[in-house]
């Protein structure tokens, strides 16, 4: 059975461009409840750990530099079938291939600076949530 939580980040490009409010509104209108949330900034080391699964990919250094370049909004979102439904809401990794109306189609600049993160499995949603939040910060 699919879990009911996913983890997201509004990435530095979208925070810088002033899109926090519009992105959170779209998330709420799609039926997700915010179970945890903070404005924070990843150090290069923490960004490297978060994306360790991609360390052999050619874009890893660029990804770590970008994700630590400015503040992000980290959040845990709750809804039935959260992981899959949130991946649909954000659209494809490359915004030029994202369905019209998805968060990445609306707000992302490029495949590297693509506005939002969404967990890709229930297991990773849990790992990523506990990476960013203590139990006392989850509601
Ligand atoms: P997603 O974020 O859709 O799960 P992913 O897990 O494959 O995508 O990659 C993680 C992030 O790495 C992605 O959001 C942006 C960056 N990235 C992926 N492919 C890239 C590429 N070809 N060039 C630059 N950055 C890339
Ligand atoms: Mg991914």
Coordinates of N, CA, C and O and ligand atoms in Angstrom, one line a residue:
X1 N 0.8 -1.2 0.0 CA 0.0 0.0 0.0 C 0.9 1.2 0.0 O 1.9 1.3 0.7
X2 N 0.5 2.2 -0.8 CA 1.3 3.5 -0.9 C 1.2 4.3 0.4 O 0.1 4.3 1.0
X3 N 2.3 4.9 0.7 CA 2.3 5.7 1.9 C 1.6 7.1 1.7 O 1.2 7.4 0.6
X4 N 1.5 7.8 2.8 CA 0.7 9.1 2.7 C 1.6 10.3 3.0 O 1.1 11.4 3.2
X5 N 2.9 10.1 2.9 CA 3.8 11.3 3.1 C 4.9 11.4 2.0 O 5.3 10.3 1.5
X6 N 5.2 12.6 1.7 CA 6.4 12.8 0.8 C 7.2 14.0 1.3 O 6.7 14.7 2.2
X7 N 8.4 14.1 0.7 CA 9.2 15.2 1.2 C 9.5 16.1 -0.1 O 9.7 15.6 -1.2
X8 N 9.5 17.5 0.2 CA 9.8 18.4 -0.9 C 10.8 19.5 -0.5 O 10.9 19.7 0.7
X9 N 11.4 20.1 -1.5 CA 12.2 21.3 -1.2 C 11.8 22.3 -2.3 O 11.7 21.9 -3.5
X10 N 11.5 23.5 -2.0 CA 11.4 24.6 -3.0 C 12.9 25.1 -3.1 O 13.5 25.5 -2.1
X11 N 13.4 24.9 -4.3 CA 14.9 25.0 -4.5 C 15.3 26.5 -4.6 O 14.5 27.4 -4.8
X12 N 16.6 26.8 -4.5 CA 17.1 28.2 -4.4 C 16.6 29.1 -5.6 O 16.4 30.3 -5.4
X13 N 16.5 28.5 -6.8 CA 16.1 29.4 -7.9 C 14.7 29.9 -7.7 O 14.4 31.1 -7.9
X14 N 13.8 29.0 -7.2 CA 12.4 29.4 -7.0 C 12.2 30.3 -5.8 O 11.4 31.3 -5.8
X15 N 13.0 30.1 -4.7 CA 13.0 31.0 -3.6 C 13.4 32.4 -4.0 O 12.8 33.4 -3.7
X16 N 14.6 32.4 -4.7 CA 15.1 33.7 -5.2 C 14.1 34.5 -6.1 O 14.0 35.7 -6.0
X17 N 13.4 33.8 -6.9 CA 12.5 34.4 -7.8 C 11.2 34.8 -7.2 O 10.3 35.3 -7.9
X18 N 11.0 34.5 -5.9 CA 9.8 34.9 -5.2 C 8.6 34.0 -5.4 O 7.4 34.5 -5.3
X19 N 8.8 32.8 -5.7 CA 7.7 31.8 -6.0 C 7.2 31.0 -4.8 O 6.4 30.1 -5.0
X20 N 7.8 31.2 -3.6 CA 7.4 30.4 -2.5 C 5.8 30.3 -2.3 O 5.2 29.3 -2.2
X21 N 5.2 31.5 -2.3 CA 3.8 31.6 -2.0 C 3.0 30.9 -3.1 O 2.1 30.1 -2.8
X22 N 3.3 31.1 -4.3 CA 2.5 30.5 -5.4 C 2.7 29.0 -5.4 O 1.8 28.2 -5.7
X23 N 3.9 28.5 -5.1 CA 4.1 27.1 -5.1 C 3.4 26.4 -4.0 O 2.7 25.4 -4.1
X24 N 3.5 27.0 -2.8 CA 2.7 26.5 -1.6 C 1.2 26.5 -1.9 O 0.5 25.5 -1.5
X25 N 0.7 27.5 -2.6 CA -0.7 27.6 -2.9 C -1.1 26.4 -3.8 O -2.1 25.7 -3.6
X26 N -0.3 26.2 -4.8 CA -0.6 25.1 -5.8 C -0.5 23.7 -5.0 O -1.4 22.8 -5.3
X27 N 0.4 23.6 -4.1 CA 0.5 22.3 -3.3 C -0.8 22.1 -2.5 O -1.3 21.1 -2.4
X28 N -1.2 23.2 -1.8 CA -2.4 23.1 -0.9 C -3.6 22.8 -1.8 O -4.5 22.0 -1.4
X29 N -3.8 23.5 -2.9 CA -4.9 23.3 -3.8 C -5.0 21.9 -4.3 O -6.1 21.4 -4.6
X30 N -3.8 21.2 -4.4 CA -3.8 19.9 -4.9 C -4.1 18.9 -3.8 O -4.1 17.7 -4.0
X31 N -4.4 19.4 -2.6 CA -4.9 18.5 -1.5 C -3.8 18.0 -0.6 O -4.1 17.1 0.2
X32 N -2.6 18.6 -0.6 CA -1.6 18.1 0.4 C -1.7 19.0 1.6 O -1.9 20.2 1.6
X33 N -1.5 18.3 2.8 CA -1.4 19.0 4.1 C 0.1 19.2 4.4 O 0.9 18.2 4.2
X34 N 0.4 20.3 4.9 CA 1.8 20.6 5.3 C 2.0 20.0 6.7 O 1.4 20.4 7.7
X35 N 2.9 19.0 6.8 CA 3.1 18.3 8.1 C 4.4 18.8 8.8 O 4.6 18.6 10.0
X36 N 5.3 19.5 8.0 CA 6.5 20.1 8.6 C 7.0 21.1 7.5 O 6.7 20.9 6.3
X37 N 7.6 22.2 8.0 CA 8.1 23.1 7.0 C 9.1 24.1 7.6 O 9.0 24.5 8.8
X38 N 10.2 24.4 6.9 CA 11.2 25.4 7.3 C 11.9 26.0 6.2 O 12.1 25.4 5.1
X39 N 12.3 27.3 6.4 CA 13.2 28.0 5.5 C 14.6 27.8 6.0 O 14.9 28.1 7.2
X40 N 15.5 27.2 5.2 CA 16.8 26.9 5.7 C 17.8 26.9 4.5 O 17.4 27.2 3.4
X41 N 19.1 26.7 4.8 CA 20.1 26.7 3.7 C 21.0 25.5 3.9 O 21.5 25.3 5.0
X42 N 21.2 24.7 2.9 CA 22.1 23.5 3.0 C 23.5 24.0 2.8 O 23.8 24.7 1.9
X43 N 24.4 23.4 3.6 CA 25.8 23.6 3.4 C 26.2 22.8 2.2 O 25.5 21.8 1.9
X44 N 27.3 23.0 1.5 CA 27.8 22.1 0.4 C 27.9 20.7 0.9 O 27.5 19.8 0.2
X45 N 28.4 20.5 2.1 CA 28.5 19.1 2.6 C 27.1 18.4 2.8 O 27.0 17.3 2.4
X46 N 26.2 19.2 3.4 CA 24.8 18.6 3.6 C 24.1 18.3 2.2 O 23.5 17.3 2.0
X47 N 24.3 19.3 1.3 CA 23.7 19.1 -0.1 C 24.4 17.8 -0.7 O 23.7 17.0 -1.4
X48 N 25.7 17.7 -0.6 CA 26.4 16.5 -1.1 C 25.8 15.2 -0.5 O 25.7 14.2 -1.2
X49 N 25.5 15.2 0.8 CA 25.0 14.0 1.5 C 23.6 13.7 1.0 O 23.2 12.6 0.7
X50 N 22.8 14.8 0.8 CA 21.4 14.6 0.4 C 21.3 14.0 -1.0 O 20.5 13.1 -1.2
X51 N 22.2 14.4 -1.9 CA 22.2 13.9 -3.2 C 23.3 12.8 -3.5 O 23.7 12.6 -4.6
X52 N 23.8 12.2 -2.4 CA 24.9 11.2 -2.6 C 24.6 10.1 -3.6 O 25.5 9.7 -4.3
X53 N 23.3 9.8 -3.8 CA 22.9 8.8 -4.8 C 23.4 9.2 -6.2 O 23.6 8.3 -7.1
X54 N 23.5 10.5 -6.4 CA 23.9 11.0 -7.8 C 25.4 11.3 -7.9 O 25.8 11.9 -8.9
X55 N 26.2 10.8 -6.9 CA 27.6 11.3 -6.9 C 28.4 10.9 -8.1 O 29.4 11.6 -8.5
X56 N 28.1 9.9 -8.8 CA 28.8 9.5 -10.1 C 28.3 10.2 -11.3 O 28.9 10.0 -12.4
X57 N 27.2 10.9 -11.2 CA 26.6 11.6 -12.4 C 27.4 12.8 -12.7 O 28.0 13.5 -11.9
X58 N 27.5 13.2 -14.0 CA 28.3 14.3 -14.5 C 27.9 15.7 -13.9 O 28.7 16.6 -13.7
X59 N 26.6 15.8 -13.5 CA 26.1 17.0 -13.0 C 26.2 17.2 -11.5 O 25.7 18.1 -10.9
X60 N 26.8 16.2 -10.8 CA 26.8 16.2 -9.3 C 27.3 17.5 -8.7 O 26.7 18.1 -7.8
X61 N 28.5 17.9 -9.1 CA 29.2 19.1 -8.5 C 28.3 20.3 -8.7 O 28.1 21.1 -7.8
X62 N 27.7 20.4 -9.9 CA 26.8 21.6 -10.3 C 25.6 21.5 -9.4 O 25.1 22.6 -8.9
X63 N 25.1 20.3 -9.2 CA 23.8 20.1 -8.4 C 24.1 20.5 -6.9 O 23.3 21.3 -6.3
X64 N 25.2 20.1 -6.4 CA 25.6 20.4 -5.0 C 25.8 21.9 -4.8 O 25.3 22.5 -3.9
X65 N 26.5 22.5 -5.8 CA 26.8 24.0 -5.7 C 25.5 24.8 -5.8 O 25.2 25.7 -5.0
X66 N 24.6 24.4 -6.7 CA 23.3 25.0 -6.8 C 22.4 24.9 -5.6 O 21.9 25.9 -5.0
X67 N 22.3 23.7 -5.1 CA 21.4 23.4 -3.9 C 21.9 24.0 -2.6 O 21.1 24.2 -1.7
X68 N 23.2 24.4 -2.6 CA 23.7 25.1 -1.4 C 23.9 26.6 -1.6 O 24.4 27.3 -0.8
X69 N 23.4 27.1 -2.8 CA 23.7 28.5 -3.2 C 22.8 29.5 -2.5 O 23.0 30.7 -2.6
X70 N 21.7 29.1 -1.9 CA 20.8 30.0 -1.2 C 19.7 29.3 -0.4 O 19.7 28.1 -0.4
X71 N 18.8 30.0 0.2 CA 17.8 29.4 1.0 C 16.9 28.5 0.2 O 16.6 28.8 -0.9
X72 N 16.4 27.5 0.9 CA 15.3 26.6 0.4 C 14.2 26.5 1.4 O 14.4 26.8 2.5
X73 N 13.0 26.1 0.9 CA 12.0 25.7 1.8 C 11.9 24.2 1.8 O 11.7 23.6 0.8
X74 N 12.1 23.5 3.0 CA 12.0 22.1 3.1 C 10.6 21.8 3.8 O 10.2 22.5 4.7
X75 N 9.9 20.8 3.3 CA 8.6 20.5 3.8 C 8.3 19.0 3.7 O 8.7 18.3 2.8
X76 N 7.5 18.5 4.6 CA 6.9 17.2 4.5 C 5.4 17.4 4.2 O 4.7 18.2 4.8
X77 N 4.9 16.7 3.2 CA 3.5 16.8 2.7 C 2.7 15.5 2.9 O 3.3 14.4 2.7
X78 N 1.5 15.7 3.3 CA 0.6 14.5 3.6 C -0.6 14.5 2.7 O -1.3 15.5 2.5
X79 N -0.8 13.3 2.1 CA -2.0 13.1 1.2 C -2.0 11.6 0.9 O -1.0 11.0 0.9
X80 N -3.2 11.0 0.6 CA -3.2 9.6 0.1 C -2.3 9.6 -1.1 O -2.3 10.5 -2.0
X81 N -1.5 8.5 -1.3 CA -0.7 8.3 -2.4 C 0.3 9.4 -2.7 O 0.5 9.9 -3.8
X82 N 0.9 10.0 -1.6 CA 1.6 11.2 -1.7 C 2.8 11.3 -2.7 O 2.9 12.2 -3.4
X83 N 3.6 10.2 -2.7 CA 4.8 10.3 -3.5 C 4.4 10.4 -5.0 O 4.9 11.3 -5.7
X84 N 3.6 9.5 -5.4 CA 3.2 9.5 -6.8 C 2.4 10.7 -7.2 O 2.7 11.3 -8.3
X85 N 1.5 11.1 -6.4 CA 0.6 12.3 -6.7 C 1.5 13.6 -6.8 O 1.3 14.4 -7.6
X86 N 2.5 13.7 -5.9 CA 3.3 14.9 -5.9 C 4.3 14.9 -7.1 O 4.5 15.9 -7.7
X87 N 4.8 13.7 -7.5 CA 5.6 13.7 -8.7 C 4.8 14.1 -9.9 O 5.3 14.8 -10.8
X88 N 3.5 13.8 -10.0 CA 2.6 14.2 -11.1 C 2.4 15.7 -11.0 O 2.4 16.4 -12.0
X89 N 2.3 16.3 -9.8 CA 2.0 17.7 -9.6 C 3.3 18.5 -10.0 O 3.1 19.6 -10.6
X90 N 4.5 18.0 -9.8 CA 5.7 18.8 -10.1 C 6.1 18.6 -11.6 O 6.6 19.5 -12.2
X91 N 5.8 17.5 -12.2 CA 6.1 17.3 -13.6 C 7.5 16.8 -13.8 O 8.3 16.6 -12.9
X92 N 7.9 16.6 -15.1 CA 9.2 16.0 -15.4 C 10.4 16.8 -14.9 O 10.3 18.1 -14.8
X93 N 11.5 16.1 -14.7 CA 12.8 16.8 -14.2 C 13.2 18.0 -15.1 O 13.5 19.0 -14.6
X94 N 13.1 17.7 -16.5 CA 13.4 18.8 -17.4 C 12.1 19.6 -17.7 O 11.1 19.1 -18.2
X95 N 12.0 20.9 -17.2 CA 10.8 21.6 -17.3 C 10.3 21.8 -18.8 O 9.1 21.9 -19.0
X96 N 11.2 21.7 -19.8 CA 10.7 21.8 -21.2 C 9.9 20.5 -21.5 O 9.1 20.5 -22.5
X97 N 10.0 19.5 -20.7 CA 9.2 18.2 -21.0 C 8.1 18.0 -20.0 O 7.4 17.1 -20.0
X98 N 7.9 19.0 -19.0 CA 6.9 18.9 -18.0 C 5.5 19.2 -18.6 O 5.4 20.1 -19.4
X99 N 4.5 18.5 -18.1 CA 3.1 18.8 -18.5 C 2.8 20.2 -18.2 O 3.1 20.7 -17.1
X100 N 2.0 20.9 -19.1 CA 1.6 22.3 -18.8 C 0.8 22.3 -17.5 O 0.1 21.4 -17.2
X101 N 1.1 23.4 -16.7 CA 0.3 23.5 -15.5 C 1.0 22.9 -14.3 O 0.7 23.2 -13.1
X102 N 2.0 22.0 -14.5 CA 2.8 21.4 -13.4 C 3.7 22.5 -12.8 O 4.0 23.5 -13.4
X103 N 4.1 22.3 -11.6 CA 4.9 23.3 -10.9 C 6.2 23.5 -11.6 O 6.6 24.7 -11.8
X104 N 6.9 22.5 -12.2 CA 8.1 22.8 -12.9 C 7.8 23.5 -14.2 O 8.6 24.3 -14.7
X105 N 6.7 23.1 -14.9 CA 6.4 23.8 -16.2 C 6.1 25.3 -15.9 O 6.5 26.2 -16.6
X106 N 5.5 25.6 -14.7 CA 5.2 27.0 -14.4 C 6.4 27.8 -13.9 O 6.6 29.0 -14.2
X107 N 7.3 27.1 -13.1 CA 8.2 27.9 -12.3 C 9.7 27.6 -12.5 O 10.6 28.3 -12.1
X108 N 10.0 26.4 -13.2 CA 11.4 26.0 -13.3 C 12.1 26.7 -14.5 O 11.5 27.0 -15.5
X109 N 13.4 26.9 -14.3 CA 14.2 27.6 -15.4 C 14.9 26.6 -16.3 O 15.0 26.9 -17.5
X110 N 15.3 25.5 -15.8 CA 16.1 24.5 -16.6 C 16.2 23.2 -15.9 O 15.7 23.1 -14.7
X111 N 16.8 22.2 -16.5 CA 16.8 20.8 -15.9 C 17.6 20.9 -14.6 O 17.3 20.2 -13.6
X112 N 18.6 21.7 -14.5 CA 19.4 21.9 -13.3 C 18.8 22.7 -12.2 O 18.8 22.4 -11.0
X113 N 18.1 23.8 -12.6 CA 17.4 24.7 -11.7 C 15.9 24.5 -11.9 O 15.3 25.3 -12.6
X114 N 15.4 23.5 -11.3 CA 14.1 23.0 -11.6 C 13.0 23.2 -10.5 O 12.1 22.5 -10.4
X115 N 13.2 24.3 -9.7 CA 12.2 24.8 -8.8 C 11.9 24.0 -7.6 O 11.7 24.5 -6.5
X116 N 11.7 22.7 -7.7 CA 11.2 21.8 -6.6 C 11.8 20.4 -6.7 O 12.2 19.9 -7.7
X117 N 12.0 19.8 -5.5 CA 12.3 18.4 -5.3 C 11.1 17.7 -4.9 O 10.2 18.2 -4.2
X118 N 11.0 16.4 -5.3 CA 9.9 15.5 -4.8 C 10.5 14.1 -4.6 O 11.2 13.6 -5.5
X119 N 10.3 13.5 -3.5 CA 10.8 12.2 -3.2 C 10.3 11.2 -4.3 O 9.2 11.3 -4.9
X120 N 11.1 10.1 -4.6 CA 10.8 9.2 -5.6 C 10.3 7.9 -5.1 O 9.9 7.0 -5.9
X121 N 10.2 7.7 -3.8 CA 9.7 6.4 -3.2 C 9.3 6.7 -1.7 O 9.7 7.7 -1.1
X122 N 8.4 5.8 -1.2 CA 8.1 6.0 0.2 C 9.3 5.9 1.1 O 9.4 6.6 2.1
X123 N 10.2 5.0 0.8 CA 11.4 4.8 1.6 C 12.3 6.1 1.6 O 12.7 6.6 2.6
X124 N 12.5 6.7 0.4 CA 13.3 7.9 0.3 C 12.5 9.1 0.9 O 13.2 10.0 1.5
X125 N 11.2 9.1 0.9 CA 10.4 10.2 1.5 C 10.8 10.1 3.0 O 11.0 11.2 3.7
X126 N 10.8 8.9 3.6 CA 11.1 8.8 5.0 C 12.6 9.2 5.3 O 12.8 10.0 6.3
X127 N 13.5 8.8 4.5 CA 15.0 9.1 4.7 C 15.1 10.6 4.6 O 15.8 11.2 5.5
X128 N 14.6 11.2 3.6 CA 14.7 12.6 3.3 C 14.0 13.5 4.4 O 14.6 14.6 4.8
X129 N 12.9 13.0 4.9 CA 12.2 13.8 5.9 C 13.0 13.8 7.2 O 13.1 14.9 7.9
X130 N 13.6 12.7 7.6 CA 14.3 12.6 8.9 C 15.7 13.3 8.7 O 16.3 13.7 9.7
X131 N 16.2 13.4 7.5 CA 17.4 14.2 7.2 C 17.2 15.6 7.6 O 18.1 16.3 8.1
X132 N 16.0 16.2 7.3 CA 15.7 17.6 7.5 C 15.0 17.9 8.8 O 15.1 19.1 9.3
X133 N 14.2 17.0 9.4 CA 13.4 17.4 10.5 C 13.5 16.4 11.7 O 13.6 15.2 11.5
X134 N 13.5 17.0 12.9 CA 13.4 16.2 14.1 C 12.0 15.8 14.3 O 11.1 16.4 13.8
X135 N 11.8 14.8 15.1 CA 10.4 14.3 15.4 C 9.6 15.4 16.0 O 8.4 15.5 15.7
X136 N 10.2 16.3 16.8 CA 9.4 17.4 17.4 C 9.0 18.5 16.4 O 8.3 19.4 16.7
X137 N 9.5 18.4 15.2 CA 9.2 19.4 14.1 C 8.1 18.9 13.1 O 7.8 19.5 12.1
X138 N 7.7 17.6 13.3 CA 6.7 17.0 12.4 C 5.3 17.0 13.1 O 5.2 16.6 14.3
X139 N 4.3 17.4 12.4 CA 3.0 17.5 13.0 C 1.9 16.8 12.2 O 2.1 16.5 11.0
Ligands
LIG1 P1 14.2 14.5 -10.0 O1 14.6 15.8 -9.2 O2 13.1 14.8 -11.0 O3 13.9 13.4 -9.1 P2 16.8 13.3 -10.5 O4 16.6 12.6 -9.2 O5 17.1 12.5 -11.8 O6 15.5 14.2 -10.9 O7 17.9 14.4 -10.4 C1 18.1 15.1 -9.2 C2 18.4 16.5 -9.6 O8 19.6 16.6 -10.3 C3 17.4 17.2 -10.6 O9 16.2 17.7 -9.9 C4 18.2 18.3 -11.2 C5 19.6 17.6 -11.3 N1 19.7 17.1 -12.6 C6 19.2 15.9 -13.1 N2 19.6 15.7 -14.3 C7 20.4 16.7 -14.7 C8 21.1 17.1 -15.9 N3 21.0 16.3 -17.0 N4 21.8 18.2 -15.9 C9 21.9 19.0 -14.8 N5 21.2 18.7 -13.6 C10 20.5 17.6 -13.6
LIG2 MG1 15.1 12.3 -7.8

